[in-house]
Coordinates of C-alpha atoms in Angstrom, one line a residue:
M17 CA -19.0 5.5 -13.4
R18 CA -19.2 7.5 -16.6
A19 CA -20.0 5.6 -19.7
G20 CA -18.3 5.8 -23.0
T21 CA -15.0 4.7 -24.5
I22 CA -11.9 6.1 -22.7
F23 CA -8.3 6.6 -23.7
A24 CA -5.1 7.7 -22.0
L25 CA -1.3 7.5 -22.0
S26 CA -0.5 4.5 -19.9
S27 CA 3.3 4.3 -20.0
G28 CA 4.4 7.2 -17.8
G29 CA 6.5 10.3 -18.4
L30 CA 7.6 11.7 -21.7
P31 CA 9.8 11.8 -23.7
S32 CA 10.5 8.1 -23.9
G33 CA 11.6 5.5 -26.4
V34 CA 8.1 4.0 -26.6
A35 CA 4.7 5.4 -25.4
V36 CA 1.7 3.2 -24.8
I37 CA -1.8 4.7 -25.3
R38 CA -4.6 2.5 -24.0
I39 CA -8.2 2.6 -25.3
S40 CA -11.2 0.8 -23.7
G41 CA -14.9 0.7 -24.3
P42 CA -17.7 -0.1 -26.8
D43 CA -16.3 2.2 -29.5
C44 CA -12.8 0.9 -29.2
R45 CA -12.9 -1.2 -32.4
T46 CA -14.3 1.8 -34.3
A47 CA -11.6 4.1 -33.0
V48 CA -8.8 1.7 -34.0
A49 CA -10.3 1.3 -37.5
Q50 CA -10.4 5.1 -38.0
L51 CA -6.8 5.6 -36.8
C52 CA -5.2 2.6 -38.4
G53 CA -7.4 1.8 -41.4
A54 CA -8.5 -1.6 -40.1
V55 CA -8.6 -3.5 -36.8
P56 CA -5.6 -5.9 -36.6
P57 CA -6.1 -9.6 -35.8
E58 CA -7.0 -10.2 -32.1
R59 CA -4.1 -10.4 -29.7
R60 CA -1.5 -10.1 -32.5
A61 CA 1.0 -7.3 -32.7
S62 CA 0.6 -5.4 -36.0
L63 CA 2.7 -2.6 -37.4
R64 CA 0.3 0.1 -38.6
S65 CA 0.4 3.7 -39.7
I66 CA -1.6 5.9 -37.4
R67 CA -3.5 8.7 -39.1
D68 CA -5.5 11.7 -38.0
R69 CA -9.0 12.6 -39.2
N70 CA -7.5 14.3 -42.4
G71 CA -5.6 11.1 -43.3
D72 CA -2.2 12.5 -42.5
V73 CA 0.2 10.0 -41.0
I74 CA 1.1 10.9 -37.4
D75 CA 3.4 7.9 -36.7
Q76 CA 4.0 4.2 -37.3
G77 CA 3.6 1.9 -34.3
I78 CA 2.5 -1.5 -33.0
V79 CA -1.3 -1.9 -32.5
L80 CA -2.9 -4.6 -30.4
F81 CA -6.6 -5.3 -30.0
F82 CA -8.1 -7.4 -27.2
P83 CA -11.8 -8.1 -27.5
G84 CA -13.9 -8.2 -24.3
P85 CA -14.5 -9.8 -21.9
N86 CA -11.0 -11.3 -22.0
S87 CA -9.1 -8.0 -21.7
F88 CA -7.6 -6.0 -18.8
S89 CA -10.8 -3.9 -18.4
G90 CA -13.2 -6.6 -19.4
E91 CA -14.3 -4.5 -22.4
D92 CA -12.9 -4.2 -26.0
C93 CA -9.5 -2.8 -25.3
A94 CA -6.6 -1.7 -27.6
E95 CA -3.0 -0.5 -27.1
L96 CA -1.1 1.8 -29.5
Q97 CA 2.7 1.5 -29.0
I98 CA 4.1 4.6 -30.6
H99 CA 7.3 6.7 -30.4
G100 CA 7.4 8.5 -27.1
G101 CA 8.0 12.1 -28.3
R102 CA 5.8 14.7 -26.7
A103 CA 4.4 16.1 -30.0
T104 CA 3.7 12.6 -31.3
V105 CA 1.8 11.5 -28.3
A106 CA -0.1 14.8 -28.2
A107 CA -1.1 14.4 -31.8
V108 CA -2.4 10.8 -31.3
L109 CA -4.3 11.8 -28.2
S110 CA -5.8 14.7 -30.1
A111 CA -6.8 12.4 -32.9
L112 CA -8.6 10.1 -30.4
G113 CA -10.3 13.0 -28.8
V114 CA -12.2 14.1 -31.9
I115 CA -13.7 10.6 -32.5
D116 CA -17.4 10.4 -31.5
G117 CA -18.0 8.5 -28.2
L118 CA -14.4 8.8 -27.0
R119 CA -13.2 10.8 -24.0
P120 CA -10.0 11.0 -21.9
A121 CA -9.9 8.6 -19.0
E122 CA -10.2 9.7 -15.4
A123 CA -7.7 8.6 -12.7
G124 CA -7.9 4.8 -12.2
E125 CA -10.8 4.4 -14.6
F126 CA -9.3 1.4 -16.5
S127 CA -8.8 -0.5 -13.3
R128 CA -12.2 0.6 -12.0
R129 CA -13.8 -0.9 -15.1
A130 CA -11.8 -4.1 -14.6
F131 CA -13.2 -4.3 -11.1
L132 CA -16.8 -3.6 -12.2
N133 CA -16.5 -6.2 -15.0
G134 CA -15.3 -8.8 -12.6
R135 CA -11.7 -9.0 -13.9
M136 CA -10.2 -7.9 -10.5
D137 CA -11.4 -7.5 -7.0
L138 CA -10.6 -4.6 -4.7
V139 CA -7.6 -6.3 -3.0
E140 CA -6.1 -7.1 -6.4
V141 CA -6.7 -3.5 -7.6
E142 CA -5.0 -2.2 -4.5
G143 CA -2.1 -4.6 -5.1
L144 CA -1.8 -3.3 -8.6
A145 CA -1.6 0.3 -7.4
D146 CA 1.1 -0.8 -4.9
L147 CA 3.0 -2.7 -7.5
I148 CA 3.2 0.4 -9.7
A149 CA 4.4 2.5 -6.7
A150 CA 6.8 -0.2 -5.4
E151 CA 10.4 1.1 -4.8
T152 CA 11.9 -1.8 -2.9
E153 CA 12.1 -5.6 -3.4
M154 CA 9.8 -6.4 -0.5
Q155 CA 7.3 -3.8 -1.6
R156 CA 7.3 -5.4 -5.0
R157 CA 6.9 -8.9 -3.6
L158 CA 4.1 -8.0 -1.3
A159 CA 2.2 -6.0 -4.0
G160 CA 2.7 -8.8 -6.5
E161 CA 1.2 -11.3 -4.1
Q162 CA -1.9 -9.1 -3.8
A163 CA -2.1 -8.2 -7.4
S164 CA -2.0 -11.8 -8.5
G165 CA -4.9 -12.7 -6.1
G166 CA -2.9 -14.5 -3.3
L167 CA -4.6 -12.5 -0.5
S168 CA -8.0 -12.7 -2.3
R169 CA -7.8 -16.5 -2.5
L170 CA -7.2 -16.6 1.3
Y171 CA -10.3 -14.4 2.0
D172 CA -12.4 -16.3 -0.5
S173 CA -11.6 -19.6 1.3
W174 CA -12.7 -18.0 4.6
A175 CA -15.9 -16.8 2.9
K176 CA -16.6 -20.3 1.7
R177 CA -16.3 -21.6 5.3
L178 CA -18.7 -19.0 6.5
T179 CA -21.1 -19.9 3.7
H180 CA -20.9 -23.6 4.6
A181 CA -21.6 -22.9 8.2
R182 CA -24.6 -20.8 7.4
A183 CA -25.9 -23.5 5.1
M184 CA -25.7 -26.1 7.8
I185 CA -27.6 -23.9 10.2
E186 CA -30.3 -23.2 7.6
A187 CA -30.6 -27.0 7.0
E188 CA -31.2 -27.6 10.7
L189 CA -33.7 -24.7 10.9
D190 CA -35.6 -25.6 7.8
F191 CA -35.6 -29.4 7.9
A192 CA -35.4 -30.2 11.6
D193 CA -38.6 -32.3 11.3
E194 CA -37.4 -34.4 8.4
D195 CA -36.3 -38.0 9.2
D196 CA -33.3 -37.8 6.8
V197 CA -31.8 -34.8 8.5
P198 CA -30.0 -35.7 11.7
G199 CA -30.4 -33.4 14.7
S200 CA -27.8 -30.8 15.5
V201 CA -26.4 -30.6 12.0
A202 CA -25.2 -27.1 12.8
A203 CA -23.1 -28.4 15.8
S204 CA -20.6 -29.9 13.4
I205 CA -19.6 -26.4 12.1
W206 CA -18.8 -24.6 15.4
S207 CA -15.4 -26.2 15.8
D208 CA -14.5 -24.8 12.3
M209 CA -15.8 -21.4 13.3
H210 CA -13.5 -21.5 16.4
A211 CA -10.6 -22.4 14.1
L212 CA -11.6 -19.6 11.6
A213 CA -11.7 -17.0 14.4
Q214 CA -8.1 -18.0 15.4
D215 CA -7.0 -18.0 11.7
I216 CA -8.3 -14.4 11.3
L217 CA -6.6 -13.4 14.6
N218 CA -3.3 -14.8 13.5
H219 CA -3.6 -13.1 10.1
T220 CA -4.6 -9.7 11.7
D221 CA -1.5 -9.9 13.8
G222 CA 0.5 -9.5 10.6
A223 CA -1.2 -6.3 9.7
R224 CA 1.5 -4.2 11.3
V225 CA 4.1 -6.1 9.4
G226 CA 2.2 -5.5 6.1
E227 CA 2.0 -1.8 6.8
I228 CA 5.7 -1.6 7.5
V229 CA 6.6 -3.4 4.3
R230 CA 4.2 -1.3 2.2
D231 CA 4.7 2.2 3.8
G232 CA 8.2 1.7 5.2
L233 CA 9.7 1.5 8.8
K234 CA 9.3 5.0 10.2
V235 CA 12.6 6.0 11.9
V236 CA 12.8 9.4 13.7
I237 CA 16.1 11.0 14.6
A238 CA 15.6 13.0 17.8
G239 CA 17.8 14.7 20.3
P240 CA 19.2 18.1 21.4
P241 CA 20.2 20.8 18.9
N242 CA 23.6 20.5 17.1
A243 CA 23.9 16.8 18.0
G244 CA 24.4 15.8 14.3
K245 CA 20.9 14.8 13.3
S246 CA 20.9 16.5 10.0
S247 CA 24.5 15.3 9.3
L248 CA 23.3 11.7 9.8
L249 CA 20.3 12.2 7.5
N250 CA 22.6 13.6 4.8
Y251 CA 25.1 10.9 5.2
L252 CA 22.6 8.1 4.9
A253 CA 20.8 9.8 2.0
Q254 CA 24.2 10.4 0.2
R255 CA 23.1 13.9 -0.6
D256 CA 22.4 17.3 1.1
V257 CA 18.8 17.0 2.2
A258 CA 19.1 19.1 5.3
I259 CA 21.0 22.3 6.0
V260 CA 23.9 21.7 8.4
T261 CA 25.4 24.6 10.4
D262 CA 27.0 25.2 13.8
V263 CA 24.0 27.4 14.7
P264 CA 21.6 25.6 17.1
G265 CA 18.0 25.4 15.9
T266 CA 18.8 25.3 12.1
T267 CA 16.3 22.6 11.5
R268 CA 12.8 24.0 11.7
D269 CA 10.7 21.4 10.0
V270 CA 10.5 17.6 9.7
L271 CA 12.5 16.4 6.7
H272 CA 12.6 12.8 5.5
V273 CA 14.4 10.5 3.1
D274 CA 13.5 7.0 1.9
L275 CA 16.2 4.3 2.2
D276 CA 16.3 0.8 0.9
I277 CA 17.8 -1.5 3.6
G278 CA 17.8 -5.2 2.8
G279 CA 15.0 -4.7 0.3
Y280 CA 12.7 -3.0 2.8
A281 CA 11.7 0.7 2.7
V282 CA 12.9 2.7 5.7
R283 CA 11.6 6.3 6.0
L284 CA 14.1 8.3 8.0
Y285 CA 13.0 11.6 9.6
D286 CA 15.2 14.5 10.6
T287 CA 13.6 16.7 13.3
A288 CA 14.1 19.9 15.1
G289 CA 16.4 19.8 18.1
L290 CA 14.4 19.5 21.3
R291 CA 15.0 22.4 23.7
E292 CA 13.3 25.3 25.4
T293 CA 13.1 28.3 23.1
D294 CA 11.3 31.6 22.6
D295 CA 11.7 31.5 18.8
V296 CA 8.1 31.0 17.4
V297 CA 9.3 29.2 14.2
E298 CA 11.6 26.8 16.1
R299 CA 8.8 26.1 18.7
E300 CA 6.6 25.0 15.8
G301 CA 9.3 22.7 14.5
I302 CA 9.6 21.2 18.0
R303 CA 5.8 20.7 18.1
R304 CA 6.1 18.8 14.8
T305 CA 8.9 16.8 16.2
R306 CA 6.7 15.6 19.0
L307 CA 4.0 14.6 16.5
S308 CA 6.6 12.6 14.5
L309 CA 7.6 10.8 17.7
Q310 CA 4.1 9.6 18.2
Q311 CA 4.0 8.0 14.8
A312 CA 7.5 6.5 14.9
D313 CA 8.3 2.8 14.7
L314 CA 11.8 3.4 16.0
V315 CA 13.6 6.4 17.4
L316 CA 17.3 7.2 17.0
L317 CA 18.2 9.3 20.1
L318 CA 21.2 11.2 19.0
S319 CA 23.5 13.1 21.3
D320 CA 27.2 14.2 21.3
D321 CA 27.5 13.7 25.0
D322 CA 26.8 10.8 27.4
V323 CA 24.5 12.6 29.8
T324 CA 21.4 13.0 27.6
D325 CA 18.3 11.7 29.5
A326 CA 16.0 9.7 27.1
A327 CA 12.9 10.8 29.1
D328 CA 13.6 14.4 28.3
F329 CA 13.4 13.8 24.6
L330 CA 11.1 10.9 24.0
G331 CA 8.0 12.3 25.8
N332 CA 5.1 9.9 25.6
F333 CA 6.9 7.7 23.0
S334 CA 6.9 4.1 24.4
G335 CA 8.4 2.2 21.4
P336 CA 11.9 1.0 20.8
F337 CA 14.8 3.5 20.6
L338 CA 18.5 3.4 20.1
R339 CA 20.9 5.6 22.0
I340 CA 23.5 7.0 19.6
R341 CA 26.6 8.9 20.6
S342 CA 27.6 11.1 17.6
K343 CA 30.9 12.9 16.6
S344 CA 33.1 10.1 17.7
D345 CA 35.9 11.6 15.6
I346 CA 35.9 14.6 18.0
F347 CA 35.0 13.1 21.3
G348 CA 36.6 9.7 21.0
E349 CA 35.3 6.2 20.3
T350 CA 35.4 4.9 23.9
L351 CA 32.0 3.9 25.1
P352 CA 30.9 5.9 28.2
D353 CA 29.6 4.3 31.3
R354 CA 26.0 5.1 30.4
A355 CA 24.2 2.7 28.0
I356 CA 25.1 3.7 24.5
D357 CA 24.1 1.4 21.6
V358 CA 26.2 2.9 18.8
M359 CA 29.1 5.4 18.4
I360 CA 29.1 7.1 15.0
S361 CA 30.9 9.8 13.1
T362 CA 29.4 11.2 9.9
K363 CA 32.8 12.7 9.1
S364 CA 34.7 9.4 8.9
G365 CA 31.7 7.0 8.6
D366 CA 32.8 5.1 11.6
G367 CA 29.9 3.2 13.3
V368 CA 27.4 4.0 10.6
D369 CA 27.4 0.4 9.2
D370 CA 26.8 -0.8 12.8
L371 CA 23.9 1.6 13.1
I372 CA 22.3 0.3 9.8
E373 CA 22.6 -3.2 11.1
R374 CA 20.9 -2.1 14.3
I375 CA 18.0 -0.6 12.3
R376 CA 17.8 -3.8 10.2
A377 CA 17.0 -5.8 13.3
Y378 CA 13.7 -3.9 13.6
L379 CA 12.6 -4.9 10.1
P380 CA 10.2 -7.8 9.8
T381 CA 11.4 -11.2 8.7
L382 CA 9.4 -12.6 5.8
E383 CA 9.7 -15.9 4.0
V384 CA 8.2 -16.7 0.6
G385 CA 4.7 -18.2 0.4
N386 CA 1.9 -17.5 2.8
A387 CA 4.1 -15.0 4.8
L388 CA 3.4 -12.5 2.0
A389 CA -0.4 -12.9 2.2
L390 CA -0.6 -9.9 4.7
P391 CA -3.2 -7.2 5.1
T392 CA -1.6 -3.9 4.2
R393 CA -4.3 -1.3 4.7
A394 CA -6.3 0.0 7.7
R395 CA -9.6 -1.0 5.9
H396 CA -8.3 -4.6 5.5
R397 CA -7.6 -4.7 9.3
D398 CA -10.9 -3.1 10.2
G399 CA -12.9 -5.5 8.1
L400 CA -11.0 -8.5 9.5
V401 CA -11.6 -7.3 13.1
T402 CA -15.3 -6.8 12.4
C403 CA -15.6 -10.2 10.8
R404 CA -14.0 -12.0 13.8
E405 CA -16.1 -10.1 16.2
H406 CA -19.3 -11.4 14.6
I407 CA -17.9 -14.9 14.5
L408 CA -17.2 -14.7 18.2
A409 CA -20.7 -13.3 18.8
A410 CA -22.2 -16.3 17.0
L411 CA -20.1 -18.7 19.1
Q412 CA -20.9 -17.0 22.4
N413 CA -24.7 -16.5 21.8
V414 CA -25.8 -20.1 21.9
S415 CA -28.8 -19.2 24.1
A416 CA -30.0 -16.7 21.5
G417 CA -30.9 -19.4 19.0
L418 CA -29.6 -20.6 15.7
D419 CA -31.3 -17.8 13.7
I420 CA -29.4 -15.1 15.7
Q421 CA -26.2 -17.1 15.3
A422 CA -26.7 -17.4 11.6
E423 CA -27.3 -13.6 11.4
H424 CA -23.9 -13.0 13.0
L425 CA -22.2 -15.3 10.5
R426 CA -24.0 -13.4 7.7
L427 CA -22.6 -10.1 9.1
A428 CA -19.1 -11.7 9.4
A429 CA -19.3 -12.7 5.7
Q430 CA -20.4 -9.3 4.8
A431 CA -17.5 -7.6 6.6
L432 CA -15.1 -10.0 4.8
G433 CA -16.8 -9.3 1.5
R434 CA -16.2 -5.6 1.8
I435 CA -12.5 -6.2 1.8
T436 CA -12.5 -7.9 -1.6
G437 CA -15.5 -5.9 -2.9
R438 CA -17.9 -8.7 -3.1
V439 CA -20.6 -6.7 -1.3
D440 CA -21.5 -3.1 -0.4
V441 CA -18.4 -1.4 -2.0
E442 CA -19.7 1.7 -3.9
N443 CA -18.6 4.1 -1.1
L444 CA -15.1 2.7 -1.3
L445 CA -14.5 3.1 -5.0
D446 CA -13.7 6.8 -5.3
V447 CA -11.1 6.7 -2.5
I448 CA -9.4 3.6 -3.8
F449 CA -9.2 4.4 -7.5
S450 CA -8.2 8.0 -6.9
E451 CA -4.7 6.6 -6.0
F452 CA -4.1 5.6 -9.6
C453 CA -2.5 7.5 -12.4
I454 CA -4.7 8.4 -15.4
G455 CA -3.5 5.5 -17.6
K456 CA -4.4 2.9 -15.1

């Protein structure tokens, strides 16, 4: 990480009613004194004139100073709350840029410093990034649980159990000959390791749910050309996302919209109609449709007739799908003999509410409390799987001796520590913090 004192606009797009500029680092106090004449009392909002190097007033705003280590970044930190005009913000940033020792922040650098200074762990940092990006209520709740340390506290409790187990093993190895150390001290911890392995397995089973809440349920609309796929996408999005014509093969690429259903994110994909064709561009669209099907959580198999064979369109997809008969305003609303889940019309809206309820049934059910302590990223899941594998190896390798078993528990703790950033995390930092905006 580059040294120095950093600054950035932290409050988002301009113009705005108020803009917040954040400063962090060893020269923070000096910078505030130069711009505002004096450093305001700690943690007290003060109305100050903000001046450039020549002493000309740029703006009046609220200034806050937070001394380290009790600040967001763990360093001396300040916030300038000014008027959010583009020229005003640019002038203040320019005034900061000419002060010795200050430089513009890199993406995620404030949060990275908070992590390196022990103010946040990696799971909390990722939760903060998700909280900023949250667009639905469940995304907000899940991200808030992580950002506030709920998931980290669970992992820390597991790390303490592993540490206790290793300590008991070391006691037996180092003091086996002492009269005041009973034999088989380590035996008392193996039942807890069995229980911990099961706890991790149960938790890992929720990884898919966490990913759906964070990234959205991926729903692909598939079927033959001119079945009404693009019309359905436009109807649910309440805007013209996809081009709709009577010409087969109009859709050549995979389009998507994000919906909010019951507080959950649902990402709906419109795809090219599946058929044999000599058109090179349409064939590429069909290839992309096949790829989308492989990544789908749910497929809406749309057709305007009752003879469409699911196998012809789903390919290798083995997940859940709904058979939907479209254009009920033209072909009638009587269910055919073949199994059809929903009849809809995007002209009249008939059946669309029923379809939404059918989709809602595939969303996870979460209650408040521990249900929101879910792994949400592939690296969380991978670390948990590795941790559990080493615990099982320790349990199964009794004949190898306590020292080998203790080593497996050490590796289990190390895998768990990588999730929160307690050990061996330098190679993760650039990837994680690159997701942040400049002011975070």
